[in-house]
Short mmCIF file of C-alpha atoms in Angstrom, two decimals:
data_model
loop_
_atom_site.label_atom_id
_atom_site.label_comp_id
_atom_site.label_asym_id
_atom_site.label_seq_id
_atom_site.Cartn_x
_atom_site.Cartn_y
_atom_site.Cartn_z
CA MET A 19 -32.93 -13.44 16.10
CA ARG A 20 -35.89 -11.92 14.36
CA LYS A 21 -33.63 -9.65 12.40
CA ARG A 22 -31.61 -12.62 11.24
CA THR A 23 -34.72 -14.40 9.94
CA ILE A 24 -35.59 -11.38 7.86
CA TYR A 25 -32.02 -11.28 6.55
CA SER A 26 -32.03 -14.90 5.40
CA ALA A 27 -35.42 -14.41 3.81
CA LYS A 28 -33.84 -11.61 1.83
CA ILE A 29 -31.07 -13.88 0.62
CA ARG A 30 -33.59 -16.44 -0.56
CA GLU A 31 -35.26 -13.73 -2.54
CA THR A 32 -32.02 -12.69 -4.24
CA GLU A 33 -31.33 -16.28 -5.19
CA VAL A 34 -34.28 -16.26 -7.55
CA THR A 35 -33.65 -12.73 -8.81
CA ASP A 36 -32.51 -12.63 -12.38
CA LYS A 37 -28.81 -11.90 -12.78
CA ALA A 38 -29.51 -9.05 -15.17
CA VAL A 39 -31.44 -7.29 -12.42
CA PHE A 40 -28.43 -7.60 -10.12
CA ARG A 41 -26.17 -6.10 -12.72
CA GLN A 42 -28.60 -3.25 -13.21
CA ARG A 43 -28.75 -2.57 -9.50
CA ARG A 44 -25.03 -2.76 -9.25
CA SER A 45 -24.40 -0.37 -12.10
CA PHE A 46 -27.05 1.98 -10.68
CA ILE A 47 -25.21 2.08 -7.37
CA LYS A 48 -21.91 2.57 -9.17
CA GLN A 49 -23.35 5.44 -11.20
CA ALA A 50 -24.79 6.97 -8.07
CA ALA A 51 -21.37 6.75 -6.47
CA ALA A 52 -19.73 8.19 -9.56
CA LEU A 53 -22.12 11.14 -9.49
CA GLY A 54 -21.12 11.73 -5.91
CA LEU A 55 -24.64 11.04 -4.62
CA THR A 56 -23.25 8.97 -1.81
CA GLY A 57 -21.03 11.75 -0.50
CA SER A 58 -17.27 11.68 -0.35
CA ILE A 59 -16.80 10.31 3.15
CA ALA A 60 -19.34 7.51 2.90
CA GLY A 61 -18.39 6.87 -0.74
CA GLY A 62 -15.82 4.16 -0.17
CA VAL A 63 -17.98 2.29 2.27
CA SER A 64 -21.12 2.30 0.17
CA GLN A 65 -19.15 1.17 -2.87
CA ALA A 66 -17.75 -1.66 -0.83
CA GLN A 67 -21.21 -2.67 0.25
CA ALA A 68 -22.54 -2.66 -3.27
CA GLY A 69 -21.52 -6.30 -3.73
CA THR A 70 -23.52 -8.91 -5.58
CA PRO A 71 -24.17 -12.04 -3.50
CA LEU A 72 -22.81 -15.21 -5.07
CA GLN A 73 -25.43 -17.60 -6.37
CA GLY A 74 -25.64 -21.25 -5.49
CA PRO A 75 -24.21 -23.18 -2.56
CA ILE A 76 -20.87 -22.29 -1.02
CA ILE A 77 -18.91 -25.22 0.42
CA LYS A 78 -16.95 -24.61 3.65
CA SER A 79 -13.33 -25.56 3.08
CA PRO A 80 -11.23 -27.50 5.59
CA TYR A 81 -8.35 -25.18 4.67
CA SER A 82 -10.03 -22.25 6.43
CA ILE A 83 -8.34 -20.84 9.50
CA ASP A 84 -10.18 -19.92 12.67
CA GLU A 85 -9.18 -16.28 13.16
CA GLU A 86 -10.98 -12.98 13.38
CA GLN A 87 -11.82 -11.88 9.86
CA THR A 88 -10.91 -8.50 8.43
CA LEU A 89 -13.96 -6.32 7.88
CA LYS A 90 -15.20 -6.43 4.30
CA GLU A 91 -15.02 -2.63 4.18
CA THR A 92 -11.32 -2.81 5.02
CA ALA A 93 -10.47 -5.60 2.57
CA THR A 94 -12.28 -3.80 -0.25
CA THR A 95 -11.03 -0.24 0.36
CA TYR A 96 -7.33 -0.83 1.19
CA ASN A 97 -5.89 -2.32 -1.97
CA ASN A 98 -2.74 -2.45 -4.04
CA PHE A 99 -4.00 -2.67 -7.62
CA TYR A 100 -1.90 -0.08 -9.45
CA GLU A 101 -3.96 -0.44 -12.63
CA LEU A 102 -6.75 1.34 -10.71
CA GLY A 103 -4.52 3.93 -9.02
CA LEU A 104 -1.44 4.05 -6.83
CA ASN A 105 -2.92 4.91 -3.43
CA LYS A 106 -4.56 2.26 -1.29
CA GLY A 107 -7.99 3.91 -1.53
CA ASP A 108 -7.82 4.50 -5.31
CA PRO A 109 -8.85 1.04 -6.59
CA ALA A 110 -12.19 1.16 -4.73
CA LYS A 111 -12.86 4.65 -6.09
CA ASN A 112 -11.87 3.76 -9.65
CA GLN A 113 -13.53 0.35 -9.86
CA ASN A 114 -15.52 1.37 -12.93
CA TRP A 115 -12.25 1.54 -14.92
CA LEU A 116 -12.25 -2.26 -15.01
CA LYS A 117 -14.68 -3.65 -17.57
CA THR A 118 -15.29 -7.33 -16.78
CA GLU A 119 -17.95 -8.09 -19.39
CA PRO A 120 -17.29 -9.74 -21.73
CA TRP A 121 -14.31 -11.59 -20.25
CA THR A 122 -12.25 -14.27 -21.93
CA VAL A 123 -9.24 -16.20 -20.74
CA GLN A 124 -6.62 -17.39 -23.20
CA VAL A 125 -4.84 -20.62 -22.31
CA ASP A 126 -1.71 -21.62 -24.22
CA GLY A 127 1.77 -23.10 -24.01
CA GLU A 128 2.73 -26.60 -22.94
CA CYS A 129 -0.70 -28.25 -22.74
CA SER A 130 -2.99 -30.45 -24.83
CA LYS A 131 -6.13 -28.34 -24.61
CA PRO A 132 -5.24 -24.72 -25.21
CA GLY A 133 -7.87 -22.22 -26.35
CA THR A 134 -9.72 -19.05 -25.60
CA PHE A 135 -12.58 -19.50 -23.19
CA ASN A 136 -15.47 -17.37 -22.00
CA LEU A 137 -15.41 -16.72 -18.30
CA GLU A 138 -18.59 -18.77 -17.82
CA ASP A 139 -16.96 -21.80 -19.44
CA ILE A 140 -13.85 -21.41 -17.28
CA LEU A 141 -15.88 -21.29 -14.07
CA LYS A 142 -18.80 -23.62 -14.84
CA PRO A 143 -17.38 -27.00 -13.70
CA HIS A 144 -16.10 -25.71 -10.35
CA ALA A 145 -18.02 -25.80 -7.09
CA ILE A 146 -17.48 -22.61 -5.12
CA GLU A 147 -15.84 -22.93 -1.72
CA GLU A 148 -15.28 -20.49 1.09
CA ARG A 149 -11.65 -20.46 2.20
CA ILE A 150 -10.66 -18.18 5.06
CA TYR A 151 -6.99 -17.44 4.47
CA ARG A 152 -4.32 -15.22 5.95
CA HIS A 153 -3.20 -12.59 3.45
CA ARG A 154 0.26 -11.09 3.99
CA CYS A 155 1.41 -8.12 1.94
CA VAL A 156 5.13 -7.58 1.26
CA GLU A 157 4.60 -4.13 2.83
CA ALA A 158 4.22 -5.86 6.24
CA TRP A 159 0.47 -5.57 6.73
CA SER A 160 -1.94 -8.48 6.72
CA MET A 161 -5.61 -9.38 6.63
CA VAL A 162 -7.78 -12.46 7.16
CA VAL A 163 -10.10 -12.81 4.18
CA PRO A 164 -12.90 -15.28 3.37
CA TRP A 165 -12.27 -15.90 -0.34
CA ASN A 166 -14.74 -17.73 -2.55
CA GLY A 167 -13.41 -19.88 -5.35
CA PHE A 168 -11.78 -23.20 -6.09
CA ALA A 169 -8.41 -24.95 -6.26
CA LEU A 170 -6.19 -23.58 -9.03
CA GLY A 171 -4.96 -27.11 -9.75
CA ASP A 172 -8.49 -28.28 -10.61
CA LEU A 173 -8.69 -25.58 -13.27
CA LEU A 174 -5.19 -26.17 -14.68
CA LYS A 175 -5.69 -29.94 -15.03
CA ARG A 176 -8.57 -29.34 -17.44
CA PHE A 177 -6.09 -27.98 -19.99
CA GLU A 178 -3.92 -31.12 -19.66
CA PRO A 179 -0.46 -29.63 -19.16
CA ASN A 180 2.26 -31.84 -20.68
CA GLY A 181 5.63 -32.96 -19.33
CA ASN A 182 7.32 -29.73 -20.41
CA ALA A 183 5.00 -27.61 -18.27
CA LYS A 184 7.41 -26.76 -15.45
CA TYR A 185 5.84 -23.40 -14.70
CA VAL A 186 2.57 -21.61 -15.20
CA ALA A 187 2.41 -17.90 -16.07
CA PHE A 188 -0.51 -15.51 -15.62
CA THR A 189 -1.28 -12.15 -17.23
CA THR A 190 -3.62 -9.36 -16.08
CA LEU A 191 -5.90 -7.50 -18.49
CA TYR A 192 -4.05 -4.81 -20.49
CA ASP A 193 -6.45 -1.95 -21.23
CA PRO A 194 -4.63 1.39 -20.80
CA ASP A 195 -7.56 3.30 -22.34
CA ARG A 196 -9.68 2.43 -19.32
CA LEU A 197 -7.13 1.25 -16.74
CA GLU A 198 -5.49 4.63 -16.31
CA GLY A 199 -2.91 3.25 -13.91
CA GLN A 200 -1.35 1.41 -16.87
CA ARG A 201 -0.35 4.79 -18.30
CA SER A 202 2.06 5.26 -15.39
CA ARG A 203 5.50 3.72 -15.72
CA VAL A 204 5.67 2.46 -12.15
CA LEU A 205 5.66 -1.15 -13.44
CA GLU A 206 5.85 -2.73 -16.88
CA TRP A 207 2.38 -3.53 -18.16
CA PRO A 208 0.57 -5.82 -18.32
CA TYR A 209 1.17 -7.25 -14.85
CA VAL A 210 2.54 -10.78 -15.06
CA GLU A 211 3.05 -13.44 -12.40
CA GLY A 212 3.99 -17.08 -12.26
CA LEU A 213 4.32 -20.20 -10.15
CA ARG A 214 6.33 -23.39 -10.37
CA ILE A 215 3.92 -26.12 -11.50
CA ASP A 216 4.08 -27.98 -8.16
CA GLU A 217 3.20 -24.76 -6.35
CA ALA A 218 0.32 -24.15 -8.75
CA MET A 219 -1.00 -27.70 -8.22
CA HIS A 220 -0.83 -27.38 -4.43
CA PRO A 221 -4.39 -27.59 -3.06
CA LEU A 222 -4.00 -24.32 -1.10
CA ALA A 223 -3.45 -22.29 -4.30
CA MET A 224 -6.80 -21.05 -5.48
CA ILE A 225 -8.67 -18.98 -8.01
CA ALA A 226 -10.96 -16.51 -6.24
CA THR A 227 -14.09 -15.30 -7.95
CA GLY A 228 -15.66 -13.93 -4.80
CA MET A 229 -15.04 -12.80 -1.24
CA TYR A 230 -17.30 -12.46 1.76
CA GLY A 231 -19.94 -14.49 -0.13
CA GLU A 232 -20.15 -11.86 -2.87
CA GLU A 233 -18.76 -11.53 -6.37
CA ILE A 234 -15.19 -10.28 -6.12
CA PRO A 235 -15.17 -6.51 -6.69
CA ALA A 236 -12.96 -4.82 -9.28
CA GLN A 237 -10.49 -3.49 -6.73
CA ASN A 238 -9.79 -7.02 -5.48
CA GLY A 239 -9.23 -8.47 -8.97
CA ALA A 240 -12.56 -9.17 -10.67
CA PRO A 241 -13.62 -11.41 -12.23
CA MET A 242 -10.99 -13.99 -11.30
CA ARG A 243 -7.69 -13.74 -9.47
CA LEU A 244 -5.01 -15.92 -7.97
CA ILE A 245 -4.61 -16.48 -4.23
CA VAL A 246 -1.43 -18.14 -2.95
CA PRO A 247 -1.72 -17.74 0.82
CA TRP A 248 1.85 -18.72 1.71
CA LYS A 249 3.33 -16.07 -0.59
CA TYR A 250 3.35 -12.28 -0.43
CA GLY A 251 0.15 -10.75 -1.76
CA PHE A 252 1.61 -9.40 -5.00
CA LYS A 253 1.99 -12.99 -6.25
CA GLY A 254 -1.82 -13.18 -6.26
CA ILE A 255 -2.28 -11.67 -9.71
CA LYS A 256 -5.64 -9.99 -10.32
CA SER A 257 -8.07 -9.89 -13.25
CA ILE A 258 -6.47 -12.79 -15.15
CA VAL A 259 -6.87 -12.92 -18.95
CA LYS A 260 -4.13 -15.36 -19.86
CA ILE A 261 -2.66 -18.59 -18.51
CA THR A 262 0.47 -20.00 -20.16
CA PHE A 263 2.25 -23.27 -19.35
CA THR A 264 6.00 -22.81 -19.81
CA GLU A 265 9.18 -24.81 -19.57
CA GLU A 266 11.26 -21.83 -18.41
CA GLN A 267 10.64 -19.70 -15.32
CA PRO A 268 8.36 -16.89 -16.52
CA PRO A 269 9.04 -13.19 -15.85
CA THR A 270 7.11 -11.64 -12.95
CA SER A 271 6.31 -7.94 -12.63
CA TRP A 272 7.82 -6.93 -9.28
CA ASN A 273 10.85 -9.10 -9.93
CA LEU A 274 11.39 -7.29 -13.25
CA SER A 275 11.01 -3.95 -11.51
CA ALA A 276 13.42 -4.64 -8.61
CA PRO A 277 15.02 -8.12 -8.79
CA HIS A 278 17.07 -7.71 -5.60
CA GLU A 279 13.95 -6.79 -3.61
CA TYR A 280 11.28 -9.13 -4.97
CA GLY A 281 12.17 -12.72 -5.84
CA PHE A 282 10.30 -15.10 -8.09
CA PHE A 283 9.23 -17.24 -5.13
CA SER A 284 8.39 -14.46 -2.64
CA ASN A 285 7.32 -16.91 0.02
CA VAL A 286 6.35 -15.24 3.30
CA ASN A 287 9.47 -15.62 5.41
CA PRO A 288 10.07 -13.70 8.67
CA GLN A 289 13.78 -14.61 8.54
CA VAL A 290 14.46 -13.06 5.14
CA ASN A 291 13.96 -9.32 5.35
CA HIS A 292 13.14 -7.06 2.48
CA PRO A 293 16.41 -5.19 1.73
CA ARG A 294 14.83 -2.01 3.08
CA TRP A 295 12.44 -3.15 5.80
CA SER A 296 11.85 -6.00 8.24
CA GLN A 297 9.54 -8.89 7.45
CA ALA A 298 9.67 -10.26 11.00
CA ARG A 299 6.38 -8.72 12.04
CA GLU A 300 3.22 -7.45 10.45
CA ARG A 301 0.38 -5.06 11.16
CA LYS A 302 -2.81 -7.05 11.17
CA LEU A 303 -5.68 -5.03 9.74
CA THR A 304 -8.91 -6.35 11.12
CA GLY A 305 -10.84 -3.15 10.64
CA GLU A 306 -13.31 -1.37 12.83
CA ALA A 307 -16.01 1.21 12.45
CA ALA A 308 -14.93 4.73 11.49
CA GLY A 309 -13.67 6.65 14.48
CA GLY A 310 -12.65 3.53 16.37
CA LEU A 311 -9.25 4.18 17.85
CA SER A 312 -8.19 0.69 18.94
CA ALA A 313 -6.30 0.20 15.65
CA LEU A 314 -3.95 2.96 16.83
CA PHE A 315 -2.89 1.03 19.90
CA THR A 316 -2.71 -2.51 18.55
CA ALA A 317 0.83 -3.88 18.41
CA LYS A 318 2.19 -5.69 15.37
CA VAL A 319 2.20 -9.49 15.45
CA ASP A 320 4.98 -11.91 14.54
CA THR A 321 4.95 -13.06 10.94
CA LEU A 322 4.77 -16.83 10.56
CA MET A 323 6.95 -18.96 8.27
CA PHE A 324 5.08 -19.46 4.98
CA ASN A 325 2.43 -17.21 6.52
CA GLY A 326 1.40 -20.02 8.87
CA TYR A 327 1.09 -22.63 6.11
CA ALA A 328 4.50 -24.27 6.72
CA ASP A 329 3.00 -27.69 7.51
CA GLU A 330 1.16 -27.74 4.21
CA VAL A 331 3.74 -26.24 1.83
CA GLY A 332 7.13 -26.59 3.54
CA SER A 333 7.92 -29.80 1.62
CA LEU A 334 7.76 -27.91 -1.69
CA TYR A 335 10.97 -26.10 -0.69
CA SER A 336 12.71 -28.69 1.49
CA ASP A 337 16.00 -28.70 -0.43
CA MET A 338 16.12 -24.99 -1.28
CA ASP A 339 18.13 -22.17 0.29
CA LEU A 340 15.27 -19.76 1.00
CA ALA A 341 17.62 -16.82 1.56
CA LYS A 342 18.93 -17.31 -1.99
CA TYR A 343 15.61 -18.22 -3.60
CA PHE A 344 13.63 -15.53 -1.78
CA MET B 11 -0.99 48.59 15.23
CA LYS B 12 2.07 47.97 13.08
CA PRO B 13 1.38 47.07 9.45
CA GLY B 14 1.51 43.34 8.91
CA TRP B 15 0.86 42.58 12.60
CA TRP B 16 -1.48 39.77 11.57
CA ILE B 17 1.02 37.87 9.41
CA LYS B 18 2.73 35.87 12.15
CA PRO B 19 -0.47 34.74 13.93
CA ALA B 20 -1.97 33.83 10.54
CA VAL B 21 1.03 31.71 9.53
CA PHE B 22 1.05 30.11 12.98
CA THR B 23 -2.63 29.16 12.74
CA ALA B 24 -2.30 27.93 9.16
CA SER B 25 0.65 25.75 10.16
CA LEU B 26 -1.55 23.92 12.66
CA ILE B 27 -4.16 23.02 10.04
CA PRO B 28 -2.31 19.86 8.84
CA LEU B 29 -2.21 18.54 12.41
CA CYS B 30 -5.95 19.13 12.80
CA ALA B 31 -6.57 17.47 9.42
CA VAL B 32 -4.60 14.37 10.47
CA ILE B 33 -6.45 14.07 13.78
CA TRP B 34 -9.80 14.62 12.07
CA SER B 35 -9.08 11.99 9.39
CA VAL B 36 -8.29 9.42 12.07
CA VAL B 37 -11.37 10.22 14.14
CA ASN B 38 -13.84 10.23 11.23
CA GLY B 39 -12.29 7.21 9.54
CA THR B 40 -11.12 8.81 6.27
CA ALA B 41 -7.54 7.94 7.28
CA GLY B 42 -8.50 4.41 6.22
CA PRO B 43 -7.96 0.99 7.77
CA ASN B 44 -4.29 1.63 8.56
CA PRO B 45 -4.42 4.93 10.51
CA ILE B 46 -0.88 4.57 11.90
CA GLU B 47 0.55 4.48 8.40
CA ALA B 48 -1.61 7.51 7.50
CA ILE B 49 -0.41 9.51 10.53
CA GLU B 50 3.22 8.68 9.80
CA LYS B 51 2.90 9.61 6.14
CA GLN B 52 1.09 12.90 6.75
CA THR B 53 3.25 14.17 9.62
CA GLY B 54 6.43 13.08 7.84
CA GLU B 55 5.46 14.84 4.63
CA TRP B 56 4.48 18.01 6.49
CA SER B 57 7.75 18.05 8.38
CA LEU B 58 9.63 17.75 5.09
CA ARG B 59 7.51 20.50 3.54
CA PHE B 60 8.29 22.83 6.43
CA VAL B 61 12.00 21.97 6.21
CA LEU B 62 12.06 22.85 2.51
CA LEU B 63 9.93 25.94 3.11
CA SER B 64 12.33 27.15 5.81
CA LEU B 65 15.20 26.67 3.36
CA ALA B 66 13.26 28.67 0.77
CA MET B 67 12.79 31.67 3.07
CA THR B 68 16.13 33.39 2.45
CA PRO B 69 15.92 33.01 -1.36
CA MET B 70 12.34 34.28 -1.23
CA ALA B 71 13.38 37.34 0.76
CA GLN B 72 16.00 38.09 -1.90
CA LEU B 73 13.70 37.43 -4.84
CA PHE B 74 10.74 39.42 -3.50
CA LYS B 75 12.93 42.00 -1.76
CA SER B 76 10.86 41.53 1.39
CA ILE B 77 11.86 41.18 5.03
CA TRP B 78 8.86 38.98 5.87
CA PRO B 79 10.28 35.60 4.86
CA ILE B 80 13.23 36.23 7.19
CA LYS B 81 10.86 37.18 10.01
CA LEU B 82 8.88 33.97 9.47
CA ARG B 83 11.86 31.68 8.95
CA ARG B 84 12.24 30.66 12.59
CA MET B 85 8.55 29.83 12.98
CA VAL B 86 8.57 27.71 9.83
CA GLY B 87 11.67 25.88 11.03
CA LEU B 88 10.12 25.26 14.44
CA PHE B 89 7.02 23.80 12.78
CA ALA B 90 9.29 21.46 10.83
CA PHE B 91 10.62 20.28 14.19
CA PHE B 92 7.12 20.11 15.69
CA TYR B 93 5.88 17.84 12.89
CA VAL B 94 8.98 15.64 13.01
CA VAL B 95 8.42 15.15 16.76
CA VAL B 96 4.81 14.09 16.13
CA HIS B 97 6.08 11.83 13.30
CA LEU B 98 8.71 10.25 15.57
CA LEU B 99 6.23 9.81 18.43
CA ALA B 100 3.77 8.10 16.07
CA TYR B 101 6.56 5.73 14.99
CA VAL B 102 7.85 5.02 18.52
CA VAL B 103 4.55 4.84 20.41
CA LEU B 104 1.99 3.67 17.85
CA ASP B 105 3.97 1.82 15.16
CA GLN B 106 6.57 0.09 17.34
CA SER B 107 4.61 0.06 20.62
CA MET B 108 7.69 1.55 22.36
CA ASN B 109 9.69 -1.63 21.84
CA LEU B 110 13.25 -0.28 22.01
CA THR B 111 14.79 -3.45 20.57
CA TYR B 112 12.83 -3.09 17.33
CA ILE B 113 13.41 0.67 17.24
CA PHE B 114 17.20 0.43 17.60
CA GLU B 115 17.32 -2.42 15.12
CA ASP B 116 15.43 -0.24 12.65
CA ILE B 117 17.72 2.75 13.21
CA LEU B 118 20.85 0.64 12.74
CA LYS B 119 19.74 -1.70 9.97
CA ARG B 120 17.29 0.18 7.78
CA PRO B 121 19.02 2.98 5.86
CA PHE B 122 15.79 4.94 5.39
CA ILE B 123 15.16 4.98 9.14
CA THR B 124 18.81 5.86 9.79
CA ALA B 125 18.46 8.83 7.45
CA GLY B 126 15.23 9.96 9.09
CA PHE B 127 16.74 9.68 12.55
CA VAL B 128 19.84 11.63 11.47
CA ALA B 129 17.57 14.39 10.15
CA PHE B 130 15.82 14.51 13.52
CA LEU B 131 19.13 14.61 15.44
CA ILE B 132 20.42 17.54 13.38
CA MET B 133 17.18 19.41 14.01
CA VAL B 134 17.57 19.23 17.80
CA PRO B 135 20.50 21.71 18.14
CA LEU B 136 18.93 23.92 15.46
CA THR B 137 15.77 24.11 17.54
CA VAL B 138 17.62 24.69 20.80
CA THR B 139 19.65 27.53 19.28
CA SER B 140 16.76 29.15 17.45
CA ASN B 141 16.20 31.87 20.09
CA LYS B 142 17.72 35.38 20.22
CA TYR B 143 19.88 34.54 23.26
CA MET B 144 21.66 31.64 21.54
CA MET B 145 21.93 33.66 18.34
CA ASN B 146 23.83 36.41 20.17
CA LYS B 147 25.89 33.96 22.15
CA LEU B 148 27.01 31.95 19.12
CA GLY B 149 27.62 34.98 16.94
CA LYS B 150 29.19 34.02 13.62
CA ARG B 151 29.10 30.33 14.49
CA TRP B 152 25.27 30.49 14.57
CA LYS B 153 25.10 31.00 10.81
CA VAL B 154 27.44 28.08 10.18
CA LEU B 155 25.43 25.85 12.53
CA HIS B 156 22.15 26.75 10.89
CA ARG B 157 23.47 26.01 7.41
CA THR B 158 23.18 22.35 8.51
CA ALA B 159 19.47 22.82 7.86
CA TYR B 160 20.41 21.82 4.32
CA LEU B 161 21.66 18.48 5.68
CA VAL B 162 18.24 18.04 7.30
CA GLY B 163 16.71 18.52 3.87
CA VAL B 164 19.08 16.00 2.29
CA ALA B 165 18.54 13.38 5.02
CA GLY B 166 14.78 13.96 5.04
CA VAL B 167 14.46 13.53 1.28
CA LEU B 168 16.65 10.40 1.35
CA HIS B 169 14.44 9.02 4.14
CA TYR B 170 11.41 9.44 1.86
CA VAL B 171 13.03 8.23 -1.37
CA TRP B 172 14.38 5.08 0.29
CA LEU B 173 11.13 4.04 1.94
CA ALA B 174 8.91 4.39 -1.13
CA LYS B 175 7.82 1.19 -2.86
CA GLY B 176 7.00 1.35 -6.53
CA ASP B 177 5.89 4.91 -7.10
CA GLN B 178 8.77 7.30 -6.39
CA LEU B 179 7.21 10.37 -7.99
CA GLU B 180 6.30 12.20 -4.76
CA PRO B 181 9.67 11.77 -3.05
CA LEU B 182 11.43 12.75 -6.27
CA VAL B 183 9.44 15.98 -6.40
CA TYR B 184 10.81 16.85 -2.94
CA LEU B 185 14.28 15.93 -4.17
CA ALA B 186 13.88 18.29 -7.14
CA VAL B 187 12.79 21.17 -4.86
CA LEU B 188 15.76 20.52 -2.58
CA LEU B 189 18.18 20.53 -5.52
CA VAL B 190 16.80 23.84 -6.78
CA LEU B 191 17.23 25.38 -3.31
CA LEU B 192 20.73 23.97 -2.94
CA GLY B 193 21.66 25.15 -6.42
CA TYR B 194 20.40 28.64 -5.67
CA ARG B 195 22.40 28.88 -2.45
CA MET B 196 25.53 27.43 -4.07
CA THR B 197 25.52 30.01 -6.87
CA GLY B 198 24.83 32.64 -4.20
CA LEU B 199 27.84 31.54 -2.16
CA ILE B 200 30.04 31.53 -5.25
CA LYS B 201 28.93 35.06 -6.10
CA GLY B 202 29.52 35.99 -2.47
CA ARG B 203 25.91 36.83 -1.62
#
């Protein structure tokens, strides 16, 4: 108990610490990691722990699930973010490739209030929530992650989409000079994703600016990313710089790369297998301390329809053939 | 002692290093949060490397005019089988928790698993007949049987190419090596080598 008191006292202290000091500390730790001061084995872990706590109150969301959370070290060192490298451990190692300051988001298309906005202005009106969501990758692994952010719909409404806005498209930062992964031809760059407008306005769809009560790190899509918990993880586009309201269904990166394998909707569906592998079950990555061997002997679990969010989102697709519109 | 007496024990020891590296990475945590995937990837890749290396032994003997690659060929081939057994055990025991329904479904329905399983099946008779006794007993047929090692290479590379998502560079490198080896042997056969 005593230890906990000290810990909360520490948090109070950081709340009054100037943001510039945080940034300094953070870049110092990053530089130390880059210089190899932290050692190669501990490197990933210490980078993952170098998070900046979010400021201000965090509201607990009723949408949170009550399941064992994935360790922060796991969720921040096992990532698919090809812009920062192709292997799962690469994005955490290469997080300094992503420059998030300054950051602007361009909003255009079928809406009354388009424009280019500083990140601060995008985020300012929104109270930050904690939403503990299941996260299911198309590669058949999953995590349980406490995201921090707000409903996507609340953001989109501010730009007053008009009657022609049937879809909303998102674009990731394109910066091949720094994001070395964008020099590889594994996907077309920049990464693009999209949702039907009713999906985007669904209260479960969110913009995450943090996770585990800290600012979202580069490898997880800093400074703002999409989270759509009933869809495969690749729909949750990272490091968003552009939002476009469209009348036509927008192109999406994995669908462009392999249309027969990755559909526009990509809802989690245990009955519709990937052409090459099963989606019926998933390996749940909860994480454990290094050297723990229980992960070796934990069986896969059944994948749930819409990743367990069928009650909330099933009505969006009630008259659709989900095997055709996969 | 005969010259070169140390070569076989050295190759044997070196061939066990990847196994030790895999075990060590799991125990110290560098295998990452999904150690089963890491074990499968590492043992699978090493099996494929040993398969391709065993196929390269005869060409190497011809190119370098040395008998040593031929002397080491069997050991290299047996390590290919050793790593594929570890790979298969990791899949059956750790990945699928010995659930035969899921395993058979995978073998029948997922082409990449079918290909991998076919590669394993072809390797079984090659391993069983790798000793002197079977070599003598089979005579000329032994050579024909052991040419199916090329089919192991083809099935193994297909297994890898078909499972990869997104980045196909690594599996395609193995494919390129296989094609070079096949091409070399084909021209050799045509010339009657």
